[in-house]
Short mmCIF file of C-alpha atoms in Angstrom, two decimals:
data_model
loop_
_atom_site.label_atom_id
_atom_site.label_comp_id
_atom_site.label_asym_id
_atom_site.label_seq_id
_atom_site.Cartn_x
_atom_site.Cartn_y
_atom_site.Cartn_z
CA MET A 1 11.25 20.63 8.09
CA GLU A 2 9.19 18.81 5.54
CA LYS A 3 6.07 16.99 6.76
CA LYS A 4 6.18 13.32 5.78
CA ILE A 5 3.65 10.50 6.16
CA TYR A 6 4.13 6.78 5.54
CA ILE A 7 1.38 4.58 4.08
CA SER A 8 1.59 0.79 4.15
CA CYS A 9 -1.00 -1.00 2.02
CA ASP A 10 -2.17 -4.59 2.18
CA MET A 11 -5.04 -6.30 0.40
CA GLU A 12 -6.69 -8.22 3.22
CA GLY A 13 -8.95 -5.83 5.04
CA CYS A 14 -9.79 -3.60 2.08
CA ALA A 15 -13.46 -2.95 1.36
CA GLY A 16 -15.14 -5.89 -0.36
CA VAL A 17 -12.28 -8.35 0.18
CA THR A 18 -14.16 -11.08 1.99
CA SER A 19 -12.41 -14.33 1.10
CA TRP A 20 -8.87 -15.68 0.77
CA GLU A 21 -9.70 -16.62 -2.83
CA GLN A 22 -9.74 -12.94 -3.76
CA THR A 23 -6.21 -12.42 -2.42
CA HIS A 24 -4.42 -14.92 -4.66
CA TYR A 25 -2.95 -13.98 -8.04
CA GLY A 26 -5.12 -15.21 -10.89
CA HIS A 27 -7.98 -16.37 -8.67
CA LYS A 28 -11.60 -15.26 -8.80
CA GLY A 29 -11.98 -11.71 -7.48
CA TYR A 30 -8.26 -10.89 -7.35
CA ASP A 31 -8.41 -8.16 -9.99
CA LEU A 32 -11.26 -6.41 -8.17
CA ALA A 33 -9.50 -6.70 -4.81
CA LEU A 34 -6.32 -5.21 -6.29
CA LYS A 35 -8.30 -2.33 -7.78
CA GLU A 36 -9.88 -1.65 -4.38
CA MET A 37 -6.52 -1.70 -2.59
CA THR A 38 -5.23 0.74 -5.19
CA ARG A 39 -8.30 3.03 -4.90
CA GLU A 40 -8.00 3.16 -1.11
CA THR A 41 -4.28 3.88 -1.29
CA VAL A 42 -4.70 6.62 -3.90
CA ALA A 43 -7.46 8.26 -1.80
CA ALA A 44 -5.21 8.28 1.28
CA VAL A 45 -2.27 9.70 -0.70
CA LYS A 46 -4.41 12.50 -2.14
CA ALA A 47 -5.78 13.43 1.28
CA CYS A 48 -2.30 13.50 2.80
CA GLN A 49 -0.89 15.56 -0.06
CA GLN A 50 -3.76 18.04 0.26
CA ALA A 51 -2.86 18.36 3.95
CA GLY A 52 0.70 19.25 2.96
CA TYR A 53 2.50 15.96 3.49
CA GLN A 54 5.14 14.31 1.35
CA VAL A 55 3.92 10.70 1.02
CA THR A 56 5.80 7.40 0.94
CA VAL A 57 3.79 4.27 0.08
CA LYS A 58 5.00 0.75 0.86
CA ASP A 59 3.34 -1.93 -1.25
CA GLY A 60 2.97 -4.43 1.57
CA TYR A 61 0.88 -7.08 -0.13
CA GLU A 62 2.21 -10.51 -1.16
CA ASP A 63 5.45 -9.94 -3.11
CA GLY A 64 5.28 -6.16 -2.74
CA ILE A 65 4.93 -5.45 -6.46
CA ASN A 66 1.21 -4.94 -6.91
CA LEU A 67 0.57 -1.21 -7.18
CA ASP A 68 0.99 0.41 -10.57
CA PRO A 69 3.22 3.47 -9.98
CA ALA A 70 1.44 5.28 -12.83
CA LEU A 71 -1.81 5.24 -10.82
CA LEU A 72 -0.33 7.00 -7.79
CA PRO A 73 -0.53 10.79 -7.57
CA ALA A 74 2.55 12.70 -8.75
CA GLY A 75 5.19 13.10 -6.08
CA THR A 76 4.40 9.84 -4.29
CA GLU A 77 7.44 7.79 -3.30
CA LEU A 78 6.71 4.07 -3.79
CA ILE A 79 8.65 1.27 -2.09
CA GLN A 80 8.09 -2.09 -3.76
CA GLY A 81 9.42 -5.61 -3.26
CA TRP A 82 10.67 -7.44 -0.18
CA ASP A 83 14.04 -7.44 1.52
CA SER A 84 13.39 -10.32 3.94
CA SER A 85 13.59 -8.19 7.05
CA PRO A 86 11.29 -8.20 10.09
CA GLU A 87 9.95 -4.81 9.04
CA GLU A 88 8.75 -5.85 5.57
CA MET A 89 5.42 -4.01 5.57
CA MET A 90 7.04 -0.91 7.07
CA ALA A 91 10.37 -0.99 5.21
CA GLY A 92 11.95 2.43 4.99
CA ILE A 93 10.04 4.09 7.82
CA SER A 94 12.06 6.25 10.18
CA SER A 95 11.65 8.95 12.78
CA ASP A 96 11.50 11.46 9.90
CA TYR A 97 7.82 10.55 9.42
CA ALA A 98 5.08 12.33 11.35
CA GLY A 99 2.98 9.16 11.33
CA ALA A 100 1.83 6.07 9.49
CA ILE A 101 -1.41 4.99 7.86
CA HIS A 102 -2.30 1.36 7.23
CA ILE A 103 -4.56 0.49 4.31
CA GLY A 104 -6.24 -2.93 4.46
CA SER A 105 -3.92 -4.35 7.11
CA HIS A 106 -5.22 -7.44 8.83
#
């Protein structure tokens, strides 16, 4: 059986994100906050892959289309967008996963 891990990322709570201003598209600090969320997510993916896990990432911030798929390590499954369900930030998770990691969740 393949080892799988689920990562849900959100911007609020990432290192250096200290104001709501930084979390709004086009506002001061947004680009830096997005880069930090991406860096933290990529670091978690790499660590999980090195430990032998297949990784699924759910872009759980705002509209769910923030992460650039080209920046994620090869082999990462990325779930983007929203489906208006109660499990938005964890969409797609199932009992097939060994665990979940939350990046920046508030």
